[in-house]
Coordinates of C-alpha atoms in Angstrom, one line a residue:
X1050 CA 0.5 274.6 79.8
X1051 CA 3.9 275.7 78.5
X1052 CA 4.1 275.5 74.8
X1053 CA 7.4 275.3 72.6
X1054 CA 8.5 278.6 70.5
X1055 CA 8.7 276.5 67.5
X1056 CA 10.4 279.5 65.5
X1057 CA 13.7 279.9 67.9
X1058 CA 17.1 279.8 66.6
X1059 CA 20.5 278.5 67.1
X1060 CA 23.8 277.6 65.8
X1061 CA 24.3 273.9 65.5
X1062 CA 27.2 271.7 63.6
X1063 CA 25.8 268.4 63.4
X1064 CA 22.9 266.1 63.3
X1065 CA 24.1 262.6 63.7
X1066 CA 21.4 260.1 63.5
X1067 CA 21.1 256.0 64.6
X1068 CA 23.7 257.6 67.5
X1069 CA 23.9 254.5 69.7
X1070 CA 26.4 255.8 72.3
X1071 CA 24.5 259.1 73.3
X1072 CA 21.9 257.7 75.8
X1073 CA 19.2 254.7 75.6
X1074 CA 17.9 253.3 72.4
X1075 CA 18.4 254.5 69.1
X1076 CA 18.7 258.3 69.2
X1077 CA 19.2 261.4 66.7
X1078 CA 22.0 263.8 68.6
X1079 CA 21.9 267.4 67.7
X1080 CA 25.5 269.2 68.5
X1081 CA 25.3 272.6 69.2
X1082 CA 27.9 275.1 68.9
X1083 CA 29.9 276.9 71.5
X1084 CA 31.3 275.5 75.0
X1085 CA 32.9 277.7 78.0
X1086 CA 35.5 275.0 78.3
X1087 CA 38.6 274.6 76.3
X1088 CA 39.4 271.1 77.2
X1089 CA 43.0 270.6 75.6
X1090 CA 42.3 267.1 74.3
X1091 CA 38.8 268.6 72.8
X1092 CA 37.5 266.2 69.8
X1093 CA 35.3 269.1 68.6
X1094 CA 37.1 271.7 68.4
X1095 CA 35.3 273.0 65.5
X1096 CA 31.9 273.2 68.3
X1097 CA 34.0 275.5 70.7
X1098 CA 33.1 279.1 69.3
X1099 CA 29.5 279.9 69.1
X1100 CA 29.6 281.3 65.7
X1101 CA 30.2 279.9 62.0
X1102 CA 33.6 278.4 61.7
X1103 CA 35.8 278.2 58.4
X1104 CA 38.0 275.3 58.2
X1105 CA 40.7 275.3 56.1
X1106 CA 42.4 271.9 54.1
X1107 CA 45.9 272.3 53.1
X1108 CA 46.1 269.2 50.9
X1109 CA 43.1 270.4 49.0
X1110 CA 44.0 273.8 48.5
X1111 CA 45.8 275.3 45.3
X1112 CA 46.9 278.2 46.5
X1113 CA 44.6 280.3 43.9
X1114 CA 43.9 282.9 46.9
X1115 CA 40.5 283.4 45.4
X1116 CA 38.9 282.9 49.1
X1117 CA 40.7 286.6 50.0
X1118 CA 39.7 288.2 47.1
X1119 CA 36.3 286.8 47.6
X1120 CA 35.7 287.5 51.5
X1121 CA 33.7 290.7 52.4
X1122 CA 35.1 291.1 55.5
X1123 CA 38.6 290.8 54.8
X1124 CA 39.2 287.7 57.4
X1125 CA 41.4 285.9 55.6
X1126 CA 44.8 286.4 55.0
X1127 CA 47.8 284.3 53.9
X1128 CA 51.0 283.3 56.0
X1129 CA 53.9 281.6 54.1
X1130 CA 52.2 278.9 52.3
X1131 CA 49.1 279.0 55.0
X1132 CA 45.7 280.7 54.5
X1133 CA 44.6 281.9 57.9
X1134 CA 41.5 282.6 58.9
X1135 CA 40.4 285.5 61.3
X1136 CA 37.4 283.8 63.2
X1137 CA 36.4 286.8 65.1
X1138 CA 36.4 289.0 61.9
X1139 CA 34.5 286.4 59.9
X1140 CA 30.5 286.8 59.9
X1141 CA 29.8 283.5 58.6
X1142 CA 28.3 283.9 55.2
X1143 CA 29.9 281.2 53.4
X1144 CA 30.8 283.5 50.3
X1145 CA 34.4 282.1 50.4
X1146 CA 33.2 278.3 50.7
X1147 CA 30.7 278.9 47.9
X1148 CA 33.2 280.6 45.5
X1149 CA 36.3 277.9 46.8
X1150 CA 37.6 276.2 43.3
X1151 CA 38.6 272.9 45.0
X1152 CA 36.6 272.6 47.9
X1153 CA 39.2 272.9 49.9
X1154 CA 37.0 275.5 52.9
X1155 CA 34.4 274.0 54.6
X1156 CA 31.9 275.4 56.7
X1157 CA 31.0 274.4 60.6
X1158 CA 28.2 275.5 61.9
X1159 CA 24.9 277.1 60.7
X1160 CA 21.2 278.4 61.9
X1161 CA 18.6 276.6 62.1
X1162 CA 15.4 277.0 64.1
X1163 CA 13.3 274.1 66.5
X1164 CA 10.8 273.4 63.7
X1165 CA 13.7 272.8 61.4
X1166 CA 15.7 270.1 63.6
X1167 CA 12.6 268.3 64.7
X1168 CA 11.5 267.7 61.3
X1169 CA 14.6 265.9 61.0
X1170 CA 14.5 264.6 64.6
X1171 CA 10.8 262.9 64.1
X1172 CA 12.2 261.3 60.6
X1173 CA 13.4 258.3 62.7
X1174 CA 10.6 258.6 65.4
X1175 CA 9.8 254.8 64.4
X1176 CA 13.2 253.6 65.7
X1177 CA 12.9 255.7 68.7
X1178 CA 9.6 254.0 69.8
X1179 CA 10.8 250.2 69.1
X1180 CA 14.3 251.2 70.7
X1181 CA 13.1 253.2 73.7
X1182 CA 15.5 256.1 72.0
X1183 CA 14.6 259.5 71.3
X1184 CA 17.0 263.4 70.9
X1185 CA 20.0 264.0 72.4
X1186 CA 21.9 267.5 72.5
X1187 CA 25.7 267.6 73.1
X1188 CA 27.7 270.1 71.6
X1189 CA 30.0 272.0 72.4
X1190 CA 27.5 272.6 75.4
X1191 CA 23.9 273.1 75.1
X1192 CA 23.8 275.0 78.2
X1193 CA 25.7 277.4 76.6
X1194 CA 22.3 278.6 74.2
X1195 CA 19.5 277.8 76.9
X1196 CA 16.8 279.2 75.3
X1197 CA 17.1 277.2 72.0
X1198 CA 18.4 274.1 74.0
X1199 CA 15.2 274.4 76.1
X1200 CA 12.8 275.3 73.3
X1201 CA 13.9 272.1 71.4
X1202 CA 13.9 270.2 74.1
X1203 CA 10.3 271.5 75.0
X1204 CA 9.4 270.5 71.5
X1205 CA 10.2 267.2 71.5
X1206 CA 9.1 266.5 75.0
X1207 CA 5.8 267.8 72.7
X1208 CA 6.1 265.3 70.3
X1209 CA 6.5 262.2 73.2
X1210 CA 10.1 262.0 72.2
X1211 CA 13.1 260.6 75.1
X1212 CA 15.2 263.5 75.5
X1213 CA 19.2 263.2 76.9
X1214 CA 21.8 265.5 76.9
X1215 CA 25.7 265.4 77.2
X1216 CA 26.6 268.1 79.1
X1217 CA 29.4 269.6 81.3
X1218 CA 26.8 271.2 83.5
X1219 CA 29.2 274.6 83.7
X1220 CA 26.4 277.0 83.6
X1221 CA 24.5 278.7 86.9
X1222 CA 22.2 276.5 88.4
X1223 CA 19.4 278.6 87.6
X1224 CA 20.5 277.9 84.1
X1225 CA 21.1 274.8 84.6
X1226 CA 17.7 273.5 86.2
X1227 CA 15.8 275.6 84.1
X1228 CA 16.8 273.4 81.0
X1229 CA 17.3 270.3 82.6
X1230 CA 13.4 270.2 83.3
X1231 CA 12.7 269.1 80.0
X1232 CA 15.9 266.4 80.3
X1233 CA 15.2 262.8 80.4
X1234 CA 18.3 261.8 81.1
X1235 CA 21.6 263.6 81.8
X1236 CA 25.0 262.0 80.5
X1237 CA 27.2 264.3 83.0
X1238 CA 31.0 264.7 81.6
X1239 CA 33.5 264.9 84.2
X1240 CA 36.8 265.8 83.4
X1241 CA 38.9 266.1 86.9
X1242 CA 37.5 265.5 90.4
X1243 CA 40.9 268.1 91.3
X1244 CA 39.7 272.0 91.1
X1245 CA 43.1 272.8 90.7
X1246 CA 43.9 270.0 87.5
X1247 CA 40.4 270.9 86.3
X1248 CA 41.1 274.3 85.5
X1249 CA 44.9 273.3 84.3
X1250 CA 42.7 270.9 81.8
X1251 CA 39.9 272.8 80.8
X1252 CA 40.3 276.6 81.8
X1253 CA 37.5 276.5 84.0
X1254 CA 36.7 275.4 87.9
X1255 CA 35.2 272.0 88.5
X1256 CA 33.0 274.0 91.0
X1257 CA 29.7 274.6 89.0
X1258 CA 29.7 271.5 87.7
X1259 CA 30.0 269.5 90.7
X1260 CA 27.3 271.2 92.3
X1261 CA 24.7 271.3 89.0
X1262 CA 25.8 267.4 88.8
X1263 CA 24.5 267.0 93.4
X1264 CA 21.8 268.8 92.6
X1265 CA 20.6 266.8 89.5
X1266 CA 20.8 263.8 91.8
X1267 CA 19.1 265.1 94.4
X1268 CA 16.3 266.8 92.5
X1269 CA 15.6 262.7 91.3
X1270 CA 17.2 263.4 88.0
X1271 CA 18.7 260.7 86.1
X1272 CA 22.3 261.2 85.9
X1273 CA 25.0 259.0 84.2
X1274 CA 28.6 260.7 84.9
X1275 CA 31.1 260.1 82.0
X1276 CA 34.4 260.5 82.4
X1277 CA 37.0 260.9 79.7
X1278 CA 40.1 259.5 80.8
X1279 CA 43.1 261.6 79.6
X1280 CA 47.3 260.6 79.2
X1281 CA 48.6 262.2 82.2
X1282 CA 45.8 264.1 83.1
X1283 CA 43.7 262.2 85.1
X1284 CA 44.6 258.9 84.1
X1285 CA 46.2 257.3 87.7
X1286 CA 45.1 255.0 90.0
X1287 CA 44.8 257.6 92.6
X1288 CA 42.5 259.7 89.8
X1289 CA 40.3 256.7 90.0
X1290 CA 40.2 256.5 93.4
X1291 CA 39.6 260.0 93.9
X1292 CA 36.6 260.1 91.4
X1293 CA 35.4 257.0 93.2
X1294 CA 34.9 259.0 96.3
X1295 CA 34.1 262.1 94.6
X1296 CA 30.9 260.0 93.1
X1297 CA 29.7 258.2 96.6
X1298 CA 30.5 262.0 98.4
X1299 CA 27.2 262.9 95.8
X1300 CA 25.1 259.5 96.0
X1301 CA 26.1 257.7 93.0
X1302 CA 27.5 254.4 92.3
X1303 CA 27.7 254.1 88.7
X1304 CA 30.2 256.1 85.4
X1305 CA 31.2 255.5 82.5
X1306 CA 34.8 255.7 80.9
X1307 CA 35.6 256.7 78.3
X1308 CA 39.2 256.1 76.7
X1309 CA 41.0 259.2 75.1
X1310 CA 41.1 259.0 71.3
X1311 CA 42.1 260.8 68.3
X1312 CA 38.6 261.2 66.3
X1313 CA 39.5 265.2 66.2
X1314 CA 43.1 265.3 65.4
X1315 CA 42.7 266.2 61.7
X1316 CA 40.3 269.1 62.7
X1317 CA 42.9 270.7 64.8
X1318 CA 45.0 271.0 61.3
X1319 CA 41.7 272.1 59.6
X1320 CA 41.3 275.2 61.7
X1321 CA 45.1 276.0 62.0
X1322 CA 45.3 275.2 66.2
X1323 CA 47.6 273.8 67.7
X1324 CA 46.7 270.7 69.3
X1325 CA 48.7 269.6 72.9
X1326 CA 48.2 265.7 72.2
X1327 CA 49.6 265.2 68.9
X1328 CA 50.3 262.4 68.2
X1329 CA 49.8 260.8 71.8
X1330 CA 48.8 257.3 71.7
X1331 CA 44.9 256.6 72.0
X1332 CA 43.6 254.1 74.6
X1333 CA 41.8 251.1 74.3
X1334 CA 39.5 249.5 77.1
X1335 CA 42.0 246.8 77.7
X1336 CA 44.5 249.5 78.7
X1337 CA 42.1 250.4 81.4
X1338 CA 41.4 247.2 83.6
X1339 CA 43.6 248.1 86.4
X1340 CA 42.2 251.9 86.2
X1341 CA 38.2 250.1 86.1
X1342 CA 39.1 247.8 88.9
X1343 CA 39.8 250.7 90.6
X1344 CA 35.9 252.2 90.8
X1345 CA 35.0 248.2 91.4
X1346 CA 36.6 248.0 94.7
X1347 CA 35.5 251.3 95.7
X1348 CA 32.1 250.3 94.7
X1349 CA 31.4 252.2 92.1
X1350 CA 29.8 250.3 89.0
X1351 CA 32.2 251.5 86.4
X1352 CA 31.9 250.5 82.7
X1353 CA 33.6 251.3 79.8

């Protein structure tokens, strides 16, 4: 029987525990860093490069420029009255953030190995069993670090945990089926049913993904779709309708919506990126009856 490498790696961001909107029950959600999608209304932005991440805040710096004196690698520099930082030049140690007067860097993203996360996972175990919860690994995209994501995975699976993932299933499907054995239960994101407005949205095809998310269906797996509805993206009537028939086309009758917000604006101004929805007005689930009735008469149980 297959055992878990208990002493693999990878780079994560978060642990979020009592996560109640990341699968069944009560769950701990591990986000782990890097994604091969740039999704331009991204809430993570920080969780889109696979390495360490320096964030920079303006209203907490004092302009001491101690941080490029300080950094070995000389990846920071200065631009007017902005410090910018040079993320492929940075190696992530931190020497900047440690030495920062006013705490004005912070740090995204760090390595940690299975036995590591689990002890925190198996903290809450308790609430897991009462709750029917467990571990869930979003990201960025876990599929992105298989063999960690699948180690972890294998580990908790080990320790009778649930285990869910958010993913946007863009990853081979040799890849893809190879981790999703030790999945539970698969909260699929999908961002366009449109090849063509998927990759004007995201920067990749919608083609992997589509066939990973048929697959997982067919292979018995269980598969909630999610999709993230965007301002003038994929936000029409006709987008609903289309998704409706893209979901019955694979044997599924069930989403859920999600309405676009602004959790990640700030972070945009944190790393120095520009961010294409600035300002755009969230949505709240009463601004998308119409767009849920839509899926309802199509017969497709869509919730929000």
């Amino acid at each position: 029987m297959e055992k878990a490498n208990r002493n693999t790696t990878g780079i994560i961001f978060n642990i979020q525990k009592f996560s109640v909107n990341d699968g069944p029950g009560i769950r701990t959600t591990v986000f782990l860093k890097g994604c091969p999608l740039r999704c331009k209304w991204c809430a993570n932005p920080e969780s889109q490069l696979v390495q360490t991440q320096i964030l920079w805040d303006q209203k907490k710096c004092i302009n001491c420029h101690h941080c490029i004196e300080t950094c070995p690698q000389n990846a920071i520099g200065v631009s007017g009255t902005f410090i910018k930082i040079n993320h492929n030049q940075c190696n992530g140690c931190k020497k900047c953030v440690n030495e920062c007067i006013n705490n004005a860097l912070d740090a995204q993203g760090e390595q940690k190995s299975v036995e590591e996360i689990l002890k925190i996972v198996l903290q809450d175990q308790v609430f897991y069993e009462e709750s029917g919860g467990g571990l869930t690994l979003s990201g960025g995209e876990l599929l992105l670090q298989p063999d960690f994501s699948r180690e972890l995975l294998l580990a908790a699976k080990e320790e009778g945990l649930h285990t869910c993932c958010e993913t946007t299933g863009f990853a081979t499907q040799e890849t893809f089926d190879w981790v999703m054995e030790q999945v539970d239960y698969i909260l699929f994101d999908m961002k366009h049913w449109s090849a063509d407005k998927h990759i004007e949205g995201t920067n990749v095809s919608n083609e992997l993904p589509l066939l990973n998310m048929k697959h997982a269906i067919e292979s018995g797996k269980t598969v909630l779709p999610r999709i993230p509805v965007i301002p003038e993206f994929n936000d029409s009537l006709e987008d609903a309708k289309e998704f409706a028939k893209t979901l019955h086309n694979m044997g599924i009758n069930k989403c859920q919506l999600l309405p676009f917000h602004q959790f990640g604006e700030n972070k945009y101004h944190l790393l120095n990126q520009k961010y294409d929805y600035e300002n755009v007005p969230s949505y709240h689930p009463e601004d998308l009856k119409e767009y849920l009735n839509v899926f309802k008469e199509n017969n497709i149980n869509a919730f929000i």
